Amino acid sequence: MITLSRPRGTGRTLVVAALTVSALFAAFGGWRYLQARDDSSVAYATSRDAALAAGRTRIAALSTLDAAHPDATLRGWLDASTGPLRDELRRAGAGKPTTSARGEVTDAAVTQLDDRSGTAKLIATVRVRLTPAGGAATDDRKRLEAALERTEAGWKVKALSAVPVATP
């Protein structure tokens, strides 16, 4: 009778090889993590993402007006702005509006970022739902450019302007 037997040590060799490959992979992953942790491009990307998120929120707030609560609207505008824009909004106030507006940023991108000086520029498309007192709501689309400044309270809008839409 013929018996087949496995060569000795094959299972052990496979286990050692698998452990060696796993250890090398873990070491390589740790080395890449340490490299990335100190990488300035990661810090720049984090700052860009923070400016973008804050810019979207601030532009939405500045595109919103609650006719029933103009004082709360003004507080929201002042919280979202800084510098000359904030001064202008404080002087003008919210008035006594008869139409409410709710702004929603549908898309946005950071076009410039100077992390050292704490400034950024952002472009955004905004859908504004206008609801007149006793009337039907309508949607309006706007393209805006915002200049942002990093303050102690985070990124705020220091200038906001409409971007003209080119027609063919």
Short mmCIF file of N, CA and C in Angstrom, two decimals:
data_model
loop_
_atom_site.label_atom_id
_atom_site.label_comp_id
_atom_site.label_asym_id
_atom_site.label_seq_id
_atom_site.Cartn_x
_atom_site.Cartn_y
_atom_site.Cartn_z
N MET A 1 0.82 -1.14 0.00
CA MET A 1 0.00 0.00 0.00
C MET A 1 0.89 1.24 0.00
N ILE A 2 0.41 2.24 -0.77
CA ILE A 2 1.18 3.48 -0.90
C ILE A 2 0.50 4.56 -0.06
N THR A 3 1.24 5.24 0.76
CA THR A 3 0.70 6.34 1.55
C THR A 3 1.38 7.62 1.12
N LEU A 4 0.55 8.62 0.97
CA LEU A 4 1.09 9.93 0.61
C LEU A 4 1.24 10.74 1.88
N SER A 5 2.33 11.38 2.02
CA SER A 5 2.54 12.21 3.20
C SER A 5 3.04 13.58 2.75
N ARG A 6 2.67 14.56 3.54
CA ARG A 6 3.12 15.92 3.24
C ARG A 6 4.55 16.07 3.68
N PRO A 7 5.27 16.84 2.91
CA PRO A 7 6.63 17.10 3.36
C PRO A 7 6.59 17.84 4.69
N ARG A 8 7.53 17.55 5.51
CA ARG A 8 7.58 18.18 6.83
C ARG A 8 7.91 19.67 6.72
N GLY A 9 7.24 20.48 7.57
CA GLY A 9 7.57 21.89 7.68
C GLY A 9 6.83 22.80 6.71
N THR A 10 6.03 22.28 5.79
CA THR A 10 5.34 23.13 4.82
C THR A 10 4.33 24.05 5.50
N GLY A 11 3.53 23.55 6.41
CA GLY A 11 2.54 24.35 7.14
C GLY A 11 3.21 25.42 7.97
N ARG A 12 4.28 25.04 8.61
CA ARG A 12 5.02 25.98 9.45
C ARG A 12 5.62 27.09 8.59
N THR A 13 6.14 26.74 7.42
CA THR A 13 6.74 27.73 6.52
C THR A 13 5.69 28.73 6.04
N LEU A 14 4.49 28.25 5.73
CA LEU A 14 3.42 29.15 5.29
C LEU A 14 3.01 30.12 6.40
N VAL A 15 2.93 29.64 7.62
CA VAL A 15 2.56 30.50 8.75
C VAL A 15 3.63 31.56 8.97
N VAL A 16 4.89 31.17 8.94
CA VAL A 16 5.99 32.13 9.12
C VAL A 16 5.97 33.16 8.00
N ALA A 17 5.75 32.72 6.77
CA ALA A 17 5.71 33.64 5.63
C ALA A 17 4.54 34.62 5.78
N ALA A 18 3.38 34.13 6.19
CA ALA A 18 2.21 35.00 6.36
C ALA A 18 2.44 36.03 7.47
N LEU A 19 3.04 35.60 8.57
CA LEU A 19 3.35 36.53 9.66
C LEU A 19 4.37 37.57 9.24
N THR A 20 5.36 37.17 8.46
CA THR A 20 6.38 38.10 7.98
C THR A 20 5.75 39.15 7.07
N VAL A 21 4.91 38.70 6.13
CA VAL A 21 4.24 39.64 5.23
C VAL A 21 3.35 40.59 6.02
N SER A 22 2.62 40.09 7.00
CA SER A 22 1.75 40.93 7.83
C SER A 22 2.55 41.97 8.59
N ALA A 23 3.67 41.56 9.17
CA ALA A 23 4.52 42.49 9.92
C ALA A 23 5.08 43.57 9.00
N LEU A 24 5.51 43.19 7.81
CA LEU A 24 6.04 44.17 6.85
C LEU A 24 4.95 45.15 6.43
N PHE A 25 3.75 44.65 6.18
CA PHE A 25 2.64 45.50 5.80
C PHE A 25 2.30 46.49 6.91
N ALA A 26 2.26 46.02 8.15
CA ALA A 26 1.97 46.89 9.29
C ALA A 26 3.05 47.95 9.46
N ALA A 27 4.31 47.56 9.29
CA ALA A 27 5.41 48.52 9.41
C ALA A 27 5.32 49.58 8.31
N PHE A 28 5.01 49.16 7.10
CA PHE A 28 4.87 50.10 5.99
C PHE A 28 3.71 51.06 6.24
N GLY A 29 2.58 50.54 6.73
CA GLY A 29 1.43 51.39 7.04
C GLY A 29 1.76 52.41 8.12
N GLY A 30 2.47 52.00 9.15
CA GLY A 30 2.88 52.92 10.20
C GLY A 30 3.82 54.00 9.70
N TRP A 31 4.75 53.61 8.85
CA TRP A 31 5.69 54.58 8.27
C TRP A 31 4.94 55.61 7.42
N ARG A 32 3.97 55.16 6.60
CA ARG A 32 3.19 56.07 5.75
C ARG A 32 2.33 57.00 6.61
N TYR A 33 1.79 56.49 7.71
CA TYR A 33 0.99 57.31 8.61
C TYR A 33 1.85 58.43 9.21
N LEU A 34 3.04 58.09 9.66
CA LEU A 34 3.92 59.10 10.24
C LEU A 34 4.31 60.15 9.21
N GLN A 35 4.53 59.74 7.98
CA GLN A 35 4.83 60.69 6.91
C GLN A 35 3.66 61.63 6.68
N ALA A 36 2.46 61.08 6.60
CA ALA A 36 1.27 61.88 6.30
C ALA A 36 0.92 62.81 7.45
N ARG A 37 1.17 62.38 8.67
CA ARG A 37 0.84 63.20 9.83
C ARG A 37 1.59 64.52 9.83
N ASP A 38 2.82 64.50 9.36
CA ASP A 38 3.63 65.71 9.34
C ASP A 38 3.62 66.40 7.98
N ASP A 39 2.80 65.94 7.05
CA ASP A 39 2.76 66.47 5.70
C ASP A 39 1.99 67.80 5.69
N SER A 40 2.59 68.85 5.15
CA SER A 40 1.93 70.15 5.11
C SER A 40 0.72 70.14 4.19
N SER A 41 0.70 69.28 3.19
CA SER A 41 -0.46 69.24 2.30
C SER A 41 -1.70 68.74 3.03
N VAL A 42 -1.52 67.90 4.03
CA VAL A 42 -2.66 67.43 4.83
C VAL A 42 -3.22 68.59 5.64
N ALA A 43 -2.36 69.39 6.24
CA ALA A 43 -2.81 70.55 7.01
C ALA A 43 -3.51 71.55 6.10
N TYR A 44 -2.98 71.75 4.90
CA TYR A 44 -3.59 72.67 3.94
C TYR A 44 -4.97 72.16 3.53
N ALA A 45 -5.08 70.88 3.26
CA ALA A 45 -6.37 70.29 2.87
C ALA A 45 -7.39 70.40 4.00
N THR A 46 -6.94 70.21 5.22
CA THR A 46 -7.83 70.34 6.38
C THR A 46 -8.34 71.77 6.51
N SER A 47 -7.44 72.74 6.32
CA SER A 47 -7.83 74.14 6.38
C SER A 47 -8.79 74.50 5.25
N ARG A 48 -8.52 73.98 4.06
CA ARG A 48 -9.40 74.23 2.91
C ARG A 48 -10.80 73.67 3.18
N ASP A 49 -10.85 72.46 3.71
CA ASP A 49 -12.14 71.83 4.00
C ASP A 49 -12.91 72.61 5.07
N ALA A 50 -12.20 73.13 6.06
CA ALA A 50 -12.84 73.93 7.11
C ALA A 50 -13.39 75.23 6.54
N ALA A 51 -12.61 75.88 5.66
CA ALA A 51 -13.07 77.12 5.03
C ALA A 51 -14.30 76.85 4.16
N LEU A 52 -14.28 75.76 3.42
CA LEU A 52 -15.41 75.41 2.56
C LEU A 52 -16.67 75.14 3.38
N ALA A 53 -16.56 74.35 4.43
CA ALA A 53 -17.72 74.02 5.26
C ALA A 53 -18.30 75.28 5.91
N ALA A 54 -17.42 76.11 6.48
CA ALA A 54 -17.88 77.33 7.13
C ALA A 54 -18.46 78.30 6.10
N GLY A 55 -17.81 78.40 4.94
CA GLY A 55 -18.30 79.29 3.88
C GLY A 55 -19.69 78.91 3.43
N ARG A 56 -19.94 77.62 3.24
CA ARG A 56 -21.27 77.15 2.84
C ARG A 56 -22.32 77.56 3.88
N THR A 57 -22.00 77.33 5.15
CA THR A 57 -22.94 77.66 6.23
C THR A 57 -23.18 79.16 6.31
N ARG A 58 -22.10 79.95 6.21
CA ARG A 58 -22.22 81.41 6.35
C ARG A 58 -22.97 82.02 5.17
N ILE A 59 -22.72 81.53 3.95
CA ILE A 59 -23.42 82.06 2.78
C ILE A 59 -24.91 81.73 2.87
N ALA A 60 -25.24 80.54 3.31
CA ALA A 60 -26.66 80.17 3.49
C ALA A 60 -27.32 81.11 4.49
N ALA A 61 -26.63 81.41 5.59
CA ALA A 61 -27.19 82.32 6.60
C ALA A 61 -27.39 83.72 6.03
N LEU A 62 -26.43 84.19 5.23
CA LEU A 62 -26.52 85.53 4.66
C LEU A 62 -27.55 85.60 3.53
N SER A 63 -28.01 84.47 3.04
CA SER A 63 -29.02 84.42 1.98
C SER A 63 -30.41 84.12 2.53
N THR A 64 -30.54 84.16 3.84
CA THR A 64 -31.80 83.82 4.50
C THR A 64 -32.35 85.03 5.23
N LEU A 65 -33.67 85.20 5.14
CA LEU A 65 -34.36 86.30 5.81
C LEU A 65 -35.70 85.79 6.30
N ASP A 66 -35.92 85.84 7.60
CA ASP A 66 -37.20 85.43 8.18
C ASP A 66 -38.01 86.69 8.45
N ALA A 67 -39.06 86.91 7.65
CA ALA A 67 -39.88 88.12 7.79
C ALA A 67 -40.55 88.20 9.16
N ALA A 68 -40.83 87.06 9.76
CA ALA A 68 -41.48 87.05 11.07
C ALA A 68 -40.51 87.39 12.21
N HIS A 69 -39.21 87.19 11.97
CA HIS A 69 -38.21 87.43 13.02
C HIS A 69 -37.00 88.17 12.45
N PRO A 70 -37.17 89.44 12.07
CA PRO A 70 -36.05 90.17 11.46
C PRO A 70 -34.86 90.38 12.40
N ASP A 71 -35.12 90.51 13.70
CA ASP A 71 -34.01 90.70 14.64
C ASP A 71 -33.14 89.45 14.72
N ALA A 72 -33.77 88.28 14.73
CA ALA A 72 -33.01 87.02 14.74
C ALA A 72 -32.23 86.86 13.44
N THR A 73 -32.84 87.29 12.34
CA THR A 73 -32.15 87.23 11.04
C THR A 73 -30.90 88.10 11.08
N LEU A 74 -31.05 89.32 11.59
CA LEU A 74 -29.90 90.23 11.68
C LEU A 74 -28.80 89.63 12.55
N ARG A 75 -29.16 89.02 13.67
CA ARG A 75 -28.15 88.38 14.53
C ARG A 75 -27.42 87.28 13.76
N GLY A 76 -28.15 86.50 12.97
CA GLY A 76 -27.54 85.46 12.14
C GLY A 76 -26.59 86.04 11.11
N TRP A 77 -26.99 87.15 10.50
CA TRP A 77 -26.13 87.81 9.51
C TRP A 77 -24.85 88.31 10.17
N LEU A 78 -25.00 88.94 11.33
CA LEU A 78 -23.83 89.48 12.03
C LEU A 78 -22.90 88.36 12.49
N ASP A 79 -23.46 87.23 12.88
CA ASP A 79 -22.65 86.09 13.29
C ASP A 79 -21.89 85.49 12.11
N ALA A 80 -22.45 85.59 10.91
CA ALA A 80 -21.83 84.98 9.73
C ALA A 80 -20.81 85.89 9.06
N SER A 81 -20.75 87.15 9.47
CA SER A 81 -19.92 88.12 8.75
C SER A 81 -18.87 88.75 9.65
N THR A 82 -17.94 89.43 8.99
CA THR A 82 -16.88 90.14 9.70
C THR A 82 -16.46 91.35 8.86
N GLY A 83 -15.70 92.24 9.46
CA GLY A 83 -15.12 93.36 8.72
C GLY A 83 -16.17 94.31 8.14
N PRO A 84 -15.88 94.85 6.94
CA PRO A 84 -16.77 95.84 6.33
C PRO A 84 -18.18 95.31 6.07
N LEU A 85 -18.31 94.05 5.71
CA LEU A 85 -19.63 93.49 5.46
C LEU A 85 -20.45 93.50 6.75
N ARG A 86 -19.85 93.13 7.83
CA ARG A 86 -20.55 93.13 9.12
C ARG A 86 -20.98 94.54 9.51
N ASP A 87 -20.07 95.50 9.31
CA ASP A 87 -20.40 96.90 9.61
C ASP A 87 -21.58 97.38 8.77
N GLU A 88 -21.56 97.04 7.49
CA GLU A 88 -22.65 97.44 6.58
C GLU A 88 -23.98 96.80 7.00
N LEU A 89 -23.94 95.52 7.34
CA LEU A 89 -25.16 94.84 7.77
C LEU A 89 -25.70 95.43 9.07
N ARG A 90 -24.82 95.77 9.99
CA ARG A 90 -25.24 96.36 11.26
C ARG A 90 -25.92 97.71 11.02
N ARG A 91 -25.33 98.52 10.11
CA ARG A 91 -25.91 99.83 9.80
C ARG A 91 -27.28 99.68 9.12
N ALA A 92 -27.36 98.80 8.14
CA ALA A 92 -28.59 98.65 7.35
C ALA A 92 -29.70 97.95 8.12
N GLY A 93 -29.35 96.96 8.92
CA GLY A 93 -30.35 96.20 9.66
C GLY A 93 -31.18 95.33 8.73
N ALA A 94 -32.14 94.63 9.29
CA ALA A 94 -33.00 93.75 8.50
C ALA A 94 -34.27 94.45 8.05
N GLY A 95 -34.56 95.62 8.63
CA GLY A 95 -35.76 96.35 8.24
C GLY A 95 -37.03 95.64 8.69
N LYS A 96 -38.10 95.92 7.95
CA LYS A 96 -39.39 95.27 8.21
C LYS A 96 -39.81 94.54 6.94
N PRO A 97 -39.22 93.38 6.72
CA PRO A 97 -39.49 92.67 5.46
C PRO A 97 -40.89 92.08 5.41
N THR A 98 -41.42 91.95 4.19
CA THR A 98 -42.70 91.29 3.99
C THR A 98 -42.52 89.95 3.29
N THR A 99 -41.32 89.70 2.82
CA THR A 99 -41.01 88.45 2.13
C THR A 99 -39.93 87.71 2.89
N SER A 100 -40.11 86.42 3.07
CA SER A 100 -39.08 85.59 3.68
C SER A 100 -38.25 84.94 2.59
N ALA A 101 -37.01 84.68 2.89
CA ALA A 101 -36.10 84.02 1.94
C ALA A 101 -35.32 82.96 2.70
N ARG A 102 -35.18 81.82 2.07
CA ARG A 102 -34.37 80.75 2.67
C ARG A 102 -33.32 80.33 1.67
N GLY A 103 -32.06 80.58 2.01
CA GLY A 103 -30.95 80.25 1.12
C GLY A 103 -30.38 78.88 1.40
N GLU A 104 -30.09 78.15 0.33
CA GLU A 104 -29.46 76.83 0.45
C GLU A 104 -28.32 76.77 -0.56
N VAL A 105 -27.12 76.56 -0.07
CA VAL A 105 -25.96 76.44 -0.96
C VAL A 105 -26.02 75.06 -1.62
N THR A 106 -26.13 75.06 -2.94
CA THR A 106 -26.23 73.79 -3.66
C THR A 106 -24.87 73.28 -4.11
N ASP A 107 -23.92 74.18 -4.29
CA ASP A 107 -22.56 73.77 -4.66
C ASP A 107 -21.61 74.90 -4.29
N ALA A 108 -20.39 74.56 -3.95
CA ALA A 108 -19.40 75.56 -3.57
C ALA A 108 -18.00 75.00 -3.74
N ALA A 109 -17.05 75.91 -3.92
CA ALA A 109 -15.65 75.50 -4.05
C ALA A 109 -14.75 76.63 -3.56
N VAL A 110 -13.66 76.27 -2.93
CA VAL A 110 -12.65 77.24 -2.53
C VAL A 110 -11.77 77.50 -3.75
N THR A 111 -11.66 78.77 -4.16
CA THR A 111 -10.85 79.11 -5.32
C THR A 111 -9.48 79.64 -4.93
N GLN A 112 -9.36 80.16 -3.72
CA GLN A 112 -8.07 80.64 -3.21
C GLN A 112 -8.03 80.39 -1.70
N LEU A 113 -6.85 80.07 -1.23
CA LEU A 113 -6.66 79.90 0.21
C LEU A 113 -5.25 80.32 0.57
N ASP A 114 -5.16 81.28 1.47
CA ASP A 114 -3.87 81.67 2.03
C ASP A 114 -3.94 81.33 3.51
N ASP A 115 -3.42 80.16 3.83
CA ASP A 115 -3.53 79.65 5.19
C ASP A 115 -2.76 80.52 6.18
N ARG A 116 -1.67 81.11 5.73
CA ARG A 116 -0.85 81.93 6.65
C ARG A 116 -1.57 83.21 7.05
N SER A 117 -2.19 83.88 6.06
CA SER A 117 -2.87 85.14 6.39
C SER A 117 -4.31 84.91 6.85
N GLY A 118 -4.81 83.68 6.69
CA GLY A 118 -6.16 83.37 7.14
C GLY A 118 -7.24 83.95 6.25
N THR A 119 -7.01 83.91 4.93
CA THR A 119 -8.01 84.41 3.99
C THR A 119 -8.30 83.34 2.94
N ALA A 120 -9.50 83.41 2.41
CA ALA A 120 -9.91 82.46 1.37
C ALA A 120 -10.96 83.11 0.49
N LYS A 121 -11.08 82.60 -0.73
CA LYS A 121 -12.17 83.00 -1.63
C LYS A 121 -12.94 81.75 -1.98
N LEU A 122 -14.24 81.93 -2.10
CA LEU A 122 -15.12 80.80 -2.34
C LEU A 122 -16.17 81.23 -3.36
N ILE A 123 -16.51 80.33 -4.27
CA ILE A 123 -17.64 80.57 -5.17
C ILE A 123 -18.73 79.58 -4.80
N ALA A 124 -19.97 80.02 -4.97
CA ALA A 124 -21.09 79.16 -4.57
C ALA A 124 -22.30 79.42 -5.45
N THR A 125 -23.08 78.37 -5.64
CA THR A 125 -24.40 78.52 -6.23
C THR A 125 -25.40 78.34 -5.10
N VAL A 126 -26.39 79.23 -5.09
CA VAL A 126 -27.34 79.26 -3.99
C VAL A 126 -28.76 79.24 -4.56
N ARG A 127 -29.58 78.38 -4.01
CA ARG A 127 -31.00 78.39 -4.34
C ARG A 127 -31.70 79.14 -3.21
N VAL A 128 -32.41 80.21 -3.57
CA VAL A 128 -33.12 81.01 -2.59
C VAL A 128 -34.62 80.83 -2.83
N ARG A 129 -35.30 80.35 -1.82
CA ARG A 129 -36.76 80.20 -1.89
C ARG A 129 -37.38 81.45 -1.28
N LEU A 130 -38.06 82.23 -2.13
CA LEU A 130 -38.71 83.47 -1.72
C LEU A 130 -40.18 83.19 -1.44
N THR A 131 -40.63 83.61 -0.26
CA THR A 131 -42.03 83.40 0.12
C THR A 131 -42.63 84.73 0.56
N PRO A 132 -43.38 85.39 -0.35
CA PRO A 132 -44.02 86.65 0.04
C PRO A 132 -45.18 86.39 0.99
N ALA A 133 -45.50 87.40 1.81
CA ALA A 133 -46.63 87.26 2.74
C ALA A 133 -47.90 86.99 1.94
N GLY A 134 -48.53 85.86 2.21
CA GLY A 134 -49.77 85.52 1.53
C GLY A 134 -49.61 85.08 0.09
N GLY A 135 -48.38 84.85 -0.35
CA GLY A 135 -48.17 84.47 -1.74
C GLY A 135 -47.52 83.10 -1.87
N ALA A 136 -47.38 82.68 -3.11
CA ALA A 136 -46.75 81.39 -3.39
C ALA A 136 -45.23 81.54 -3.41
N ALA A 137 -44.56 80.51 -2.97
CA ALA A 137 -43.09 80.52 -2.94
C ALA A 137 -42.53 80.33 -4.35
N THR A 138 -41.42 81.01 -4.61
CA THR A 138 -40.70 80.85 -5.88
C THR A 138 -39.23 80.63 -5.57
N ASP A 139 -38.56 79.95 -6.47
CA ASP A 139 -37.13 79.70 -6.30
C ASP A 139 -36.33 80.61 -7.21
N ASP A 140 -35.23 81.09 -6.70
CA ASP A 140 -34.30 81.92 -7.47
C ASP A 140 -32.91 81.31 -7.29
N ARG A 141 -32.12 81.34 -8.32
CA ARG A 141 -30.75 80.81 -8.23
C ARG A 141 -29.77 81.97 -8.34
N LYS A 142 -28.76 81.91 -7.51
CA LYS A 142 -27.73 82.96 -7.51
C LYS A 142 -26.36 82.31 -7.52
N ARG A 143 -25.43 83.00 -8.14
CA ARG A 143 -24.02 82.61 -8.08
C ARG A 143 -23.30 83.70 -7.31
N LEU A 144 -22.60 83.31 -6.27
CA LEU A 144 -21.95 84.28 -5.39
C LEU A 144 -20.47 83.98 -5.24
N GLU A 145 -19.72 85.05 -4.99
CA GLU A 145 -18.31 84.91 -4.62
C GLU A 145 -18.17 85.53 -3.24
N ALA A 146 -17.52 84.81 -2.35
CA ALA A 146 -17.34 85.28 -0.98
C ALA A 146 -15.86 85.35 -0.65
N ALA A 147 -15.49 86.43 0.02
CA ALA A 147 -14.15 86.53 0.60
C ALA A 147 -14.30 86.16 2.07
N LEU A 148 -13.51 85.19 2.50
CA LEU A 148 -13.59 84.71 3.88
C LEU A 148 -12.35 85.13 4.66
N GLU A 149 -12.54 85.29 5.95
CA GLU A 149 -11.43 85.60 6.85
C GLU A 149 -11.54 84.70 8.07
N ARG A 150 -10.41 84.13 8.46
CA ARG A 150 -10.40 83.28 9.66
C ARG A 150 -10.33 84.19 10.88
N THR A 151 -11.30 84.05 11.77
CA THR A 151 -11.35 84.83 13.00
C THR A 151 -11.21 83.88 14.19
N GLU A 152 -11.24 84.42 15.38
CA GLU A 152 -11.19 83.57 16.57
C GLU A 152 -12.41 82.65 16.64
N ALA A 153 -13.51 83.09 16.01
CA ALA A 153 -14.74 82.29 16.00
C ALA A 153 -14.87 81.44 14.75
N GLY A 154 -13.78 81.31 14.00
CA GLY A 154 -13.81 80.50 12.78
C GLY A 154 -13.87 81.36 11.53
N TRP A 155 -14.09 80.72 10.39
CA TRP A 155 -14.15 81.42 9.10
C TRP A 155 -15.45 82.20 9.01
N LYS A 156 -15.34 83.48 8.59
CA LYS A 156 -16.51 84.34 8.41
C LYS A 156 -16.39 85.06 7.08
N VAL A 157 -17.52 85.54 6.57
CA VAL A 157 -17.57 86.23 5.29
C VAL A 157 -17.26 87.70 5.51
N LYS A 158 -16.25 88.23 4.78
CA LYS A 158 -15.95 89.65 4.89
C LYS A 158 -16.41 90.44 3.66
N ALA A 159 -16.70 89.74 2.57
CA ALA A 159 -17.25 90.38 1.37
C ALA A 159 -18.06 89.34 0.61
N LEU A 160 -19.16 89.79 0.02
CA LEU A 160 -20.03 88.89 -0.72
C LEU A 160 -20.54 89.63 -1.94
N SER A 161 -20.36 89.04 -3.11
CA SER A 161 -20.82 89.69 -4.34
C SER A 161 -21.41 88.67 -5.30
N ALA A 162 -22.33 89.17 -6.13
CA ALA A 162 -22.95 88.31 -7.14
C ALA A 162 -21.99 88.13 -8.30
N VAL A 163 -21.98 86.93 -8.85
CA VAL A 163 -21.17 86.63 -10.03
C VAL A 163 -22.11 86.66 -11.22
N PRO A 164 -21.82 87.52 -12.20
CA PRO A 164 -22.72 87.58 -13.36
C PRO A 164 -22.71 86.27 -14.14
N VAL A 165 -23.88 85.93 -14.65
CA VAL A 165 -24.02 84.72 -15.45
C VAL A 165 -23.91 85.11 -16.91
N ALA A 166 -22.96 84.51 -17.60
CA ALA A 166 -22.77 84.81 -19.02
C ALA A 166 -23.87 84.13 -19.83
N THR A 167 -24.43 84.87 -20.78
CA THR A 167 -25.44 84.29 -21.66
C THR A 167 -24.87 84.18 -23.06
N PRO A 168 -25.11 83.05 -23.72
CA PRO A 168 -24.54 82.86 -25.06
C PRO A 168 -25.20 83.72 -26.10
#
